[in-house]
């Protein structure tokens, strides 16, 4: 019927095993596994964990555990949708079909903007951290070189992106495993200059496990939640994965173990090695651990790991942004001239568009190098929460269609749905309320509100133009 939203059960949307129109099935299991790690483990773990520990103390572990469990449920819901229909637009496409065209329009463009903001912030930070070795180097030069490198990689076959992300993520894994093994050597064998202060009882000896009461746990919830931002990118890889039915469940189910080991394990190790209230929140605890183990170049090592983590995030941003933009173009929510693939079966025009936005970020690094980072990250948290909420709402709508016999059920399912859907949505609502009550993060809502208002206006204008062209009038 004219004006009716397309259904997931229509022939063109049925689960046929295609990865998408023309996209290559080039990502292997090891790529998706490490992309999942790269999405969940960012530079913040190596750089900002000292600040998180100072705010919550050992209770931070509970905040990370709860947030990790919630994001795991979100990933399971996304995995179920992705296995039903692996498409490049993922939740942007699902929102369009299951929640309405306007929601899909807002979700797709918001996720594109979020990753480009993150990417710009990451290349900005790359320029800052390069000053560790080159103090007089202008901040915009490393930012420009990073954009050129990542653009070149993403313009090649998708396997090139997968390989680069694999090695970027592997560097982070090696750094975390090194911390855990070094910490165990202090605890069990007395290695290192701080072995006398290392003890499991450090977790409760200095003010108890809840030194700031439950308020510390509440304060840790937003920190823990946004620590896992980027995990949803695994849904976008489904369209270019060789065997999504086997690969995606393994990658998503492995997220829980990675959360325990990489986040909770490493943070617990740091607080067992040193009294949590003795850590300098302005410095990376990873540098401190390596220095006490005898690595004189600890700061250089962690600086290198942080830069690779930043480049990894920007690399994922170009990948995710280009795939979401191509999906928007194919649905008519972006200029259709962006939709074609190049000869390597990559949405080259969309990669070009993402690179142009990042080059604007390079220009901002040249014009306002000291302020650009804070400006760009103001609304990322709000856009990320919007994306996660839309994923859970899409899953609810999909399950209702399954129960009505209008959509096919897949074997990989979200446990305890629909109760787990409402649990995740409630948690996102609580974190949103906490951020709204915090004067320091309230600007995120103002920025996101302006963005959503702009999208609604743009959608209304586009609908008017389409109606005038097709019907000779402006539909309400």
Tab-separated table of C-alpha atoms in Angstrom:
chain	number	residue	atom	x	y	z
A	1	UNK	CA	0.000	0.000	0.000
A	2	UNK	CA	1.256	3.519	-0.693
A	3	UNK	CA	2.814	5.084	2.378
A	4	UNK	CA	3.013	1.767	4.249
A	5	UNK	CA	6.293	1.107	6.030
A	6	UNK	CA	8.243	-1.862	4.625
A	7	UNK	CA	8.106	-5.023	6.668
A	8	UNK	CA	10.944	-7.265	7.718
A	9	UNK	CA	8.875	-10.117	6.358
A	10	UNK	CA	8.653	-8.835	2.792
A	11	UNK	CA	10.666	-10.756	0.183
A	12	UNK	CA	13.243	-8.021	-0.241
A	13	UNK	CA	13.859	-7.996	3.502
A	14	UNK	CA	13.762	-11.704	4.174
A	15	UNK	CA	16.717	-13.507	5.693
A	16	UNK	CA	18.381	-14.934	2.655
A	17	UNK	CA	21.973	-14.924	3.706
A	18	UNK	CA	23.061	-12.015	1.552
A	19	UNK	CA	25.317	-9.609	3.329
A	20	UNK	CA	23.888	-6.592	1.596
A	21	UNK	CA	23.806	-5.160	-1.923
A	22	UNK	CA	27.279	-5.713	-3.279
A	23	UNK	CA	29.209	-5.555	-0.005
A	24	UNK	CA	32.049	-8.050	0.359
A	25	UNK	CA	31.950	-10.966	2.836
A	26	UNK	CA	35.559	-10.380	3.868
A	27	UNK	CA	35.613	-10.131	7.678
A	28	UNK	CA	36.686	-13.398	9.288
A	29	UNK	CA	36.009	-14.567	12.828
A	30	UNK	CA	39.302	-13.187	14.184
A	31	UNK	CA	38.496	-9.771	12.703
A	32	UNK	CA	35.047	-9.574	14.285
A	33	UNK	CA	36.350	-10.869	17.624
A	34	UNK	CA	39.012	-8.155	17.807
A	35	UNK	CA	36.693	-5.466	16.419
A	36	UNK	CA	34.372	-6.283	19.333
A	37	UNK	CA	37.287	-5.860	21.742
A	38	UNK	CA	38.374	-2.663	20.037
A	39	UNK	CA	34.844	-1.281	20.361
A	40	UNK	CA	34.562	-2.068	24.077
A	41	UNK	CA	38.103	-1.199	25.194
A	42	UNK	CA	39.147	2.370	24.475
A	43	UNK	CA	41.867	4.811	25.397
A	44	UNK	CA	39.886	5.820	28.483
A	45	UNK	CA	40.797	2.589	30.262
A	46	UNK	CA	44.510	3.371	29.972
A	47	UNK	CA	44.199	7.112	30.467
A	48	UNK	CA	41.166	7.976	32.574
A	49	UNK	CA	40.847	5.033	34.939
A	50	UNK	CA	42.628	7.006	37.668
A	51	UNK	CA	39.851	9.621	37.645
A	52	UNK	CA	37.176	6.905	37.803
A	53	UNK	CA	38.907	5.228	40.759
A	54	UNK	CA	39.198	8.526	42.650
A	55	UNK	CA	35.451	9.149	42.284
A	56	UNK	CA	34.137	5.770	43.406
A	57	UNK	CA	36.983	3.799	44.988
A	58	UNK	CA	36.712	0.000	44.850
A	59	UNK	CA	32.917	0.342	44.406
A	60	UNK	CA	33.788	1.293	40.826
A	61	UNK	CA	33.984	-2.446	40.112
A	62	UNK	CA	30.267	-2.829	40.844
A	63	UNK	CA	29.414	0.102	38.575
A	64	UNK	CA	31.428	-1.411	35.736
A	65	UNK	CA	29.938	-4.853	36.360
A	66	UNK	CA	26.345	-3.617	36.238
A	67	UNK	CA	26.975	-1.447	33.192
A	68	UNK	CA	28.795	-4.296	31.459
A	69	UNK	CA	25.875	-6.663	32.050
A	70	UNK	CA	23.418	-4.125	30.626
A	71	UNK	CA	25.520	-3.530	27.515
A	72	UNK	CA	25.883	-7.289	27.069
A	73	UNK	CA	22.072	-7.530	26.927
A	74	UNK	CA	22.004	-4.729	24.374
A	75	UNK	CA	24.578	-6.575	22.283
A	76	UNK	CA	22.491	-9.776	22.428
A	77	UNK	CA	19.425	-7.867	21.210
A	78	UNK	CA	21.441	-6.339	18.369
A	79	UNK	CA	22.893	-9.746	17.524
A	80	UNK	CA	19.422	-11.232	17.177
A	81	UNK	CA	18.397	-8.445	14.801
A	82	UNK	CA	21.666	-8.660	12.862
A	83	UNK	CA	21.338	-12.391	12.309
A	84	UNK	CA	17.789	-11.970	11.080
A	85	UNK	CA	18.878	-9.393	8.558
A	86	UNK	CA	22.586	-8.497	8.256
A	87	UNK	CA	22.657	-5.097	6.541
A	88	UNK	CA	25.198	-2.291	6.474
A	89	UNK	CA	22.830	0.164	8.163
A	90	UNK	CA	22.049	-2.236	11.045
A	91	UNK	CA	20.002	-0.443	13.718
A	92	UNK	CA	19.470	2.575	11.459
A	93	UNK	CA	17.710	0.305	8.982
A	94	UNK	CA	15.850	-1.581	11.723
A	95	UNK	CA	14.608	1.689	13.206
A	96	UNK	CA	13.319	2.786	9.789
A	97	UNK	CA	11.350	-0.426	9.280
A	98	UNK	CA	10.244	-1.250	12.818
A	99	UNK	CA	9.784	2.167	14.457
A	100	UNK	CA	9.028	4.377	11.481
A	101	UNK	CA	10.834	6.297	8.775
A	102	UNK	CA	11.424	9.401	10.922
A	103	UNK	CA	13.000	7.410	13.776
A	104	UNK	CA	15.268	5.683	11.270
A	105	UNK	CA	16.211	9.035	9.776
A	106	UNK	CA	17.112	10.491	13.182
A	107	UNK	CA	18.943	7.345	14.334
A	108	UNK	CA	21.005	6.929	11.185
A	109	UNK	CA	22.147	10.549	10.994
A	110	UNK	CA	22.731	10.739	14.753
A	111	UNK	CA	24.946	7.656	14.726
A	112	UNK	CA	26.851	9.039	11.732
A	113	UNK	CA	27.396	12.334	13.549
A	114	UNK	CA	28.391	10.582	16.774
A	115	UNK	CA	31.180	8.600	15.137
A	116	UNK	CA	32.460	11.599	13.193
A	117	UNK	CA	32.551	13.654	16.404
A	118	UNK	CA	34.363	10.825	18.159
A	119	UNK	CA	36.756	10.467	15.230
A	120	UNK	CA	37.537	14.177	15.251
A	121	UNK	CA	38.104	14.089	18.996
A	122	UNK	CA	40.405	11.071	18.609
A	123	UNK	CA	42.609	12.678	15.964
A	124	UNK	CA	42.720	15.770	18.185
A	125	UNK	CA	43.903	13.653	21.101
A	126	UNK	CA	46.427	11.932	18.827
A	127	UNK	CA	48.027	15.295	18.143
A	128	UNK	CA	48.126	16.033	21.873
A	129	UNK	CA	49.794	12.731	22.794
A	130	UNK	CA	52.367	13.000	20.026
A	131	UNK	CA	53.747	15.973	21.961
A	132	UNK	CA	55.102	13.466	24.476
A	133	UNK	CA	57.845	12.725	21.929
A	134	UNK	CA	57.724	15.918	19.832
A	135	UNK	CA	56.911	18.829	22.173
A	136	UNK	CA	57.105	21.511	19.462
A	137	UNK	CA	55.098	19.622	16.817
A	138	UNK	CA	51.904	21.518	15.859
A	139	UNK	CA	48.823	19.568	16.924
A	140	UNK	CA	47.222	19.615	13.473
A	141	UNK	CA	50.058	17.764	11.707
A	142	UNK	CA	49.601	14.354	13.443
A	143	UNK	CA	45.832	14.825	13.071
A	144	UNK	CA	46.188	15.313	9.315
A	145	UNK	CA	48.554	12.345	8.941
A	146	UNK	CA	46.114	10.160	10.897
A	147	UNK	CA	43.235	11.103	8.594
A	148	UNK	CA	45.307	10.371	5.471
A	149	UNK	CA	46.404	6.963	6.801
A	150	UNK	CA	42.950	5.856	7.919
A	151	UNK	CA	41.286	7.180	4.769
A	152	UNK	CA	43.695	5.178	2.627
A	153	UNK	CA	42.992	2.010	4.607
A	154	UNK	CA	39.214	2.405	4.478
A	155	UNK	CA	39.217	3.058	0.734
A	156	UNK	CA	40.713	-0.372	0.195
A	157	UNK	CA	38.780	-3.623	0.598
A	158	UNK	CA	36.963	-4.057	3.919
A	159	UNK	CA	39.499	-6.733	4.860
A	160	UNK	CA	42.123	-3.964	5.101
A	161	UNK	CA	39.990	-2.240	7.736
A	162	UNK	CA	39.561	-5.554	9.544
A	163	UNK	CA	43.299	-6.257	9.535
A	164	UNK	CA	44.237	-2.809	10.843
A	165	UNK	CA	41.583	-2.980	13.554
A	166	UNK	CA	42.752	-6.491	14.458
A	167	UNK	CA	46.294	-5.293	15.161
A	168	UNK	CA	45.175	-2.117	16.911
A	169	UNK	CA	42.970	-4.172	19.252
A	170	UNK	CA	45.704	-6.751	19.761
A	171	UNK	CA	48.047	-4.030	21.061
A	172	UNK	CA	45.441	-3.092	23.668
A	173	UNK	CA	44.957	-6.724	24.656
A	174	UNK	CA	48.710	-7.220	25.088
A	175	UNK	CA	48.910	-4.092	27.280
A	176	UNK	CA	46.068	-5.285	29.534
A	177	UNK	CA	47.395	-8.824	29.788
A	178	UNK	CA	50.829	-7.359	30.620
A	179	UNK	CA	49.287	-5.356	33.467
A	180	UNK	CA	47.488	-8.412	34.828
A	181	UNK	CA	50.565	-10.640	34.676
A	182	UNK	CA	52.792	-7.929	36.151
A	183	UNK	CA	50.295	-7.338	38.941
A	184	UNK	CA	50.095	-11.038	39.735
A	185	UNK	CA	53.885	-11.188	39.914
A	186	UNK	CA	53.783	-8.429	42.552
A	187	UNK	CA	50.990	-10.071	44.538
A	188	UNK	CA	52.252	-13.656	44.444
A	189	UNK	CA	56.030	-13.435	44.086
A	190	UNK	CA	56.987	-10.009	45.420
A	191	UNK	CA	58.392	-8.685	42.163
A	192	UNK	CA	58.695	-4.940	41.711
A	193	UNK	CA	59.406	-2.023	44.005
A	194	UNK	CA	55.828	-1.827	45.332
A	195	UNK	CA	55.311	-5.467	46.246
A	196	UNK	CA	55.230	-4.596	49.968
A	197	UNK	CA	52.110	-2.475	49.514
A	198	UNK	CA	50.415	-4.953	47.159
A	199	UNK	CA	47.639	-6.948	48.805
A	200	UNK	CA	44.097	-8.050	48.036
A	201	UNK	CA	42.942	-6.337	51.243
A	202	UNK	CA	43.685	-2.956	49.624
A	203	UNK	CA	40.208	-3.302	48.107
A	204	UNK	CA	38.566	-2.766	51.507
A	205	UNK	CA	41.307	-1.525	53.842
A	206	UNK	CA	41.087	2.203	53.045
A	207	UNK	CA	37.586	3.320	53.941
A	208	UNK	CA	35.940	0.033	53.056
A	209	UNK	CA	34.779	-1.287	49.703
A	210	UNK	CA	32.247	1.582	49.560
A	211	UNK	CA	34.354	4.561	50.723
A	212	UNK	CA	31.791	7.001	49.323
A	213	UNK	CA	28.766	4.858	50.127
A	214	UNK	CA	26.283	3.888	47.445
A	215	UNK	CA	26.659	7.362	46.002
A	216	UNK	CA	30.044	6.211	44.720
A	217	UNK	CA	28.389	3.333	42.872
A	218	UNK	CA	25.788	5.677	41.399
A	219	UNK	CA	28.507	8.063	40.263
A	220	UNK	CA	30.347	5.132	38.663
A	221	UNK	CA	27.361	3.982	36.574
A	222	UNK	CA	27.711	6.602	33.789
A	223	UNK	CA	31.480	6.057	33.743
A	224	UNK	CA	31.006	2.318	33.364
A	225	UNK	CA	28.249	2.639	30.782
A	226	UNK	CA	30.155	4.919	28.419
A	227	UNK	CA	33.304	2.853	28.838
A	228	UNK	CA	31.649	0.266	26.592
A	229	UNK	CA	30.571	2.754	23.941
A	230	UNK	CA	31.402	1.457	20.466
A	231	UNK	CA	30.443	-2.144	21.120
A	232	UNK	CA	27.341	-1.678	18.968
A	233	UNK	CA	29.589	-1.407	15.896
A	234	UNK	CA	29.549	-5.198	15.814
A	235	UNK	CA	26.070	-4.935	14.308
A	236	UNK	CA	27.481	-3.015	11.347
A	237	UNK	CA	30.072	-5.723	10.658
A	238	UNK	CA	27.361	-8.357	10.078
A	239	UNK	CA	26.844	-7.211	6.488
A	240	UNK	CA	30.491	-7.896	5.611
A	241	UNK	CA	31.199	-11.001	7.686
A	242	UNK	CA	31.907	-14.336	6.026
A	243	UNK	CA	29.739	-16.459	8.308
A	244	UNK	CA	27.617	-14.209	10.556
A	245	UNK	CA	25.570	-17.123	11.964
A	246	UNK	CA	28.688	-18.512	13.636
A	247	UNK	CA	30.880	-15.450	13.994
A	248	UNK	CA	28.500	-12.935	15.605
A	249	UNK	CA	27.242	-15.171	18.456
A	250	UNK	CA	30.828	-16.077	19.383
A	251	UNK	CA	31.934	-12.448	19.372
A	252	UNK	CA	28.927	-11.178	21.340
A	253	UNK	CA	28.986	-13.951	23.935
A	254	UNK	CA	32.686	-13.341	24.441
A	255	UNK	CA	31.991	-9.737	25.420
A	256	UNK	CA	31.017	-10.705	28.982
A	257	UNK	CA	34.334	-12.462	29.586
A	258	UNK	CA	36.267	-9.573	28.091
A	259	UNK	CA	34.465	-7.118	30.340
A	260	UNK	CA	35.389	-9.152	33.407
A	261	UNK	CA	39.027	-9.570	32.425
A	262	UNK	CA	39.866	-6.312	30.695
A	263	UNK	CA	37.892	-3.783	32.689
A	264	UNK	CA	37.006	-5.241	36.070
A	265	UNK	CA	40.118	-7.418	36.224
A	266	UNK	CA	42.592	-4.663	35.394
A	267	UNK	CA	40.928	-2.059	37.627
A	268	UNK	CA	40.769	-4.532	40.520
A	269	UNK	CA	44.438	-5.351	39.982
A	270	UNK	CA	45.414	-1.668	40.100
A	271	UNK	CA	43.547	-1.154	43.385
A	272	UNK	CA	45.084	-4.290	44.883
A	273	UNK	CA	48.572	-3.073	44.032
A	274	UNK	CA	48.103	0.432	45.430
A	275	UNK	CA	45.710	2.057	47.908
A	276	UNK	CA	42.994	3.567	45.733
A	277	UNK	CA	43.199	6.904	47.557
A	278	UNK	CA	46.961	7.134	46.955
A	279	UNK	CA	46.681	7.064	43.146
A	280	UNK	CA	47.249	10.302	41.260
A	281	UNK	CA	44.066	10.793	39.238
A	282	UNK	CA	45.932	12.997	36.742
A	283	UNK	CA	48.237	10.130	35.715
A	284	UNK	CA	47.617	6.754	34.143
A	285	UNK	CA	47.701	3.898	36.687
A	286	UNK	CA	49.139	1.730	33.917
A	287	UNK	CA	52.245	3.899	33.801
A	288	UNK	CA	52.625	3.566	37.574
A	289	UNK	CA	52.379	-0.241	37.479
A	290	UNK	CA	54.948	-0.570	34.691
A	291	UNK	CA	57.336	1.827	36.423
A	292	UNK	CA	57.150	-0.138	39.651
A	293	UNK	CA	57.865	-3.324	37.688
A	294	UNK	CA	61.102	-1.781	36.503
A	295	UNK	CA	60.130	-0.455	33.050
A	296	UNK	CA	61.908	2.876	32.782
A	297	UNK	CA	60.097	3.604	29.513
A	298	UNK	CA	56.636	2.933	30.944
A	299	UNK	CA	55.312	6.351	29.928
A	300	UNK	CA	56.490	5.791	26.342
A	301	UNK	CA	54.844	2.356	26.209
A	302	UNK	CA	51.475	3.575	27.493
A	303	UNK	CA	51.623	6.652	25.269
A	304	UNK	CA	52.074	4.348	22.275
A	305	UNK	CA	49.170	2.139	23.393
A	306	UNK	CA	46.920	5.173	23.880
A	307	UNK	CA	47.740	6.518	20.403
A	308	UNK	CA	46.938	3.150	18.803
A	309	UNK	CA	43.671	3.074	20.780
A	310	UNK	CA	42.807	6.543	19.486
A	311	UNK	CA	43.605	5.573	15.898
A	312	UNK	CA	41.560	2.393	16.365
A	313	UNK	CA	38.545	4.422	17.440
A	314	UNK	CA	38.888	6.834	14.524
A	315	UNK	CA	39.333	3.898	12.141
A	316	UNK	CA	36.094	2.395	13.433
A	317	UNK	CA	34.439	5.790	13.116
A	318	UNK	CA	35.203	6.000	9.390
A	319	UNK	CA	33.982	2.426	8.899
A	320	UNK	CA	30.774	2.872	10.903
A	321	UNK	CA	30.039	6.352	9.557
A	322	UNK	CA	30.498	5.342	5.913
A	323	UNK	CA	28.293	2.253	6.243
A	324	UNK	CA	25.549	4.174	8.030
A	325	UNK	CA	25.725	6.959	5.434
A	326	UNK	CA	25.454	4.457	2.583
A	327	UNK	CA	22.403	2.908	4.235
A	328	UNK	CA	20.825	6.365	4.560
A	329	UNK	CA	21.543	7.034	0.887
A	330	UNK	CA	19.977	3.748	-0.193
A	331	UNK	CA	16.812	4.496	1.791
A	332	UNK	CA	16.532	8.011	0.371
A	333	UNK	CA	17.408	9.720	3.667
A	334	UNK	CA	20.705	10.999	2.228
A	335	UNK	CA	21.695	11.961	-1.331
A	336	UNK	CA	21.437	8.823	-3.458
A	337	UNK	CA	24.650	9.729	-5.267
A	338	UNK	CA	26.494	8.503	-2.132
A	339	UNK	CA	25.118	4.945	-2.376
A	340	UNK	CA	27.256	3.293	-5.119
A	341	UNK	CA	30.164	1.025	-4.209
A	342	UNK	CA	33.590	1.311	-5.773
A	343	UNK	CA	35.371	-1.520	-7.569
A	344	UNK	CA	36.627	-2.863	-4.220
A	345	UNK	CA	32.975	-3.113	-3.060
A	346	UNK	CA	33.467	-0.311	-0.549
A	347	UNK	CA	31.123	2.737	-0.284
A	348	UNK	CA	33.916	5.012	-1.459
A	349	UNK	CA	31.832	8.180	-1.780
A	350	UNK	CA	30.649	7.772	1.811
A	351	UNK	CA	34.245	7.257	2.963
A	352	UNK	CA	35.112	10.468	1.098
A	353	UNK	CA	32.330	12.331	2.910
A	354	UNK	CA	33.532	11.067	6.300
A	355	UNK	CA	37.116	12.060	5.486
A	356	UNK	CA	35.998	15.573	4.539
A	357	UNK	CA	34.323	15.982	7.942
A	358	UNK	CA	37.501	14.776	9.642
A	359	UNK	CA	39.537	17.267	7.615
A	360	UNK	CA	37.294	19.980	9.033
A	361	UNK	CA	38.373	18.606	12.413
A	362	UNK	CA	41.995	19.025	11.341
A	363	UNK	CA	41.224	22.652	10.482
A	364	UNK	CA	39.705	23.135	13.941
A	365	UNK	CA	42.907	21.715	15.420
A	366	UNK	CA	44.786	24.431	13.574
A	367	UNK	CA	42.392	27.255	14.517
A	368	UNK	CA	41.402	26.389	18.117
A	369	UNK	CA	43.694	23.540	19.264
A	370	UNK	CA	43.096	24.095	22.987
A	371	UNK	CA	39.283	24.018	22.913
A	372	UNK	CA	38.229	21.683	20.120
A	373	UNK	CA	38.154	18.467	22.187
A	374	UNK	CA	35.612	19.704	24.711
A	375	UNK	CA	33.389	21.278	22.069
A	376	UNK	CA	33.134	18.117	20.019
A	377	UNK	CA	32.388	15.648	22.811
A	378	UNK	CA	29.501	17.597	24.369
A	379	UNK	CA	26.639	15.618	22.806
A	380	UNK	CA	28.284	12.233	22.084
A	381	UNK	CA	26.978	10.674	25.315
A	382	UNK	CA	23.370	11.668	24.544
A	383	UNK	CA	23.600	10.345	20.970
A	384	UNK	CA	25.057	7.069	22.216
A	385	UNK	CA	22.220	6.566	24.713
A	386	UNK	CA	19.701	7.324	21.961
A	387	UNK	CA	21.274	4.620	19.775
A	388	UNK	CA	21.206	1.991	22.520
A	389	UNK	CA	17.588	2.815	23.416
A	390	UNK	CA	16.545	2.548	19.755
A	391	UNK	CA	18.224	-0.871	19.474
A	392	UNK	CA	16.190	-2.180	22.428
A	393	UNK	CA	12.952	-0.680	21.079
A	394	UNK	CA	13.641	-2.203	17.644
A	395	UNK	CA	14.136	-5.583	19.280
A	396	UNK	CA	10.819	-5.267	21.123
A	397	UNK	CA	9.042	-4.453	17.854
A	398	UNK	CA	10.788	-7.332	16.079
A	399	UNK	CA	9.796	-9.836	18.796
A	400	UNK	CA	6.183	-8.704	18.536
A	401	UNK	CA	6.284	-9.427	14.812
A	402	UNK	CA	7.768	-12.846	15.497
A	403	UNK	CA	4.944	-13.644	17.934
A	404	UNK	CA	2.380	-12.579	15.327
A	405	UNK	CA	4.030	-14.808	12.738
A	406	UNK	CA	5.071	-11.832	10.604
A	407	UNK	CA	8.843	-12.344	10.951
A	408	UNK	CA	11.102	-15.367	11.160
A	409	UNK	CA	12.739	-16.247	14.465
A	410	UNK	CA	16.500	-16.853	14.664
A	411	UNK	CA	18.322	-19.193	17.022
A	412	UNK	CA	20.454	-16.543	18.733
A	413	UNK	CA	18.098	-14.696	21.084
A	414	UNK	CA	18.130	-12.086	23.824
A	415	UNK	CA	17.609	-13.902	27.156
A	416	UNK	CA	14.499	-13.060	29.214
A	417	UNK	CA	12.996	-10.755	26.584
A	418	UNK	CA	10.931	-8.557	26.869
A	419	UNK	CA	11.852	-8.080	30.556
A	420	UNK	CA	15.523	-7.652	29.705
A	421	UNK	CA	14.549	-4.988	27.130
A	422	UNK	CA	12.824	-2.934	29.806
A	423	UNK	CA	15.721	-3.498	32.195
A	424	UNK	CA	18.163	-1.999	29.698
A	425	UNK	CA	15.833	0.874	28.814
A	426	UNK	CA	15.313	1.630	32.524
A	427	UNK	CA	19.065	1.646	33.129
A	428	UNK	CA	19.630	4.024	30.217
A	429	UNK	CA	16.900	6.246	31.644
A	430	UNK	CA	18.549	6.285	35.070
A	431	UNK	CA	21.932	7.205	33.609
A	432	UNK	CA	20.281	9.882	31.476
A	433	UNK	CA	18.669	11.362	34.588
A	434	UNK	CA	22.009	11.334	36.434
A	435	UNK	CA	23.651	13.226	33.585
A	436	UNK	CA	20.768	15.716	33.438
A	437	UNK	CA	21.152	16.445	37.154
A	438	UNK	CA	24.894	17.001	36.764
A	439	UNK	CA	25.638	20.577	35.752
A	440	UNK	CA	28.881	19.513	34.134
A	441	UNK	CA	27.167	17.172	31.662
A	442	UNK	CA	23.932	19.119	31.135
A	443	UNK	CA	25.397	20.736	28.012
A	444	UNK	CA	25.203	17.310	26.321
A	445	UNK	CA	21.408	17.482	26.378
A	446	UNK	CA	21.321	21.010	25.009
A	447	UNK	CA	23.662	20.044	22.149
A	448	UNK	CA	21.742	16.846	21.384
A	449	UNK	CA	18.420	18.672	21.574
A	450	UNK	CA	19.590	21.204	19.009
A	451	UNK	CA	20.763	18.376	16.762
A	452	UNK	CA	17.448	16.492	17.004
A	453	UNK	CA	15.513	19.699	16.287
A	454	UNK	CA	17.676	20.293	13.212
A	455	UNK	CA	17.014	16.730	11.996
A	456	UNK	CA	13.253	17.069	12.474
A	457	UNK	CA	13.307	20.310	10.501
A	458	UNK	CA	15.454	18.764	7.766
A	459	UNK	CA	13.147	15.738	7.571
A	460	UNK	CA	10.065	17.957	7.347
A	461	UNK	CA	11.616	20.053	4.565
A	462	UNK	CA	12.679	16.913	2.667
A	463	UNK	CA	9.172	15.435	3.035
A	464	UNK	CA	7.695	18.676	1.664
A	465	UNK	CA	10.018	18.609	-1.327
A	466	UNK	CA	9.198	14.962	-2.064
A	467	UNK	CA	5.472	15.598	-1.740
A	468	UNK	CA	5.599	18.571	-4.095
A	469	UNK	CA	7.545	16.585	-6.668
A	470	UNK	CA	5.385	13.461	-6.486
A	471	UNK	CA	1.925	14.835	-5.652
A	472	UNK	CA	2.177	18.484	-6.438
A	473	UNK	CA	1.493	19.402	-2.791
A	474	UNK	CA	2.997	19.412	0.689
A	475	UNK	CA	1.941	16.501	2.877
A	476	UNK	CA	1.486	17.194	6.609
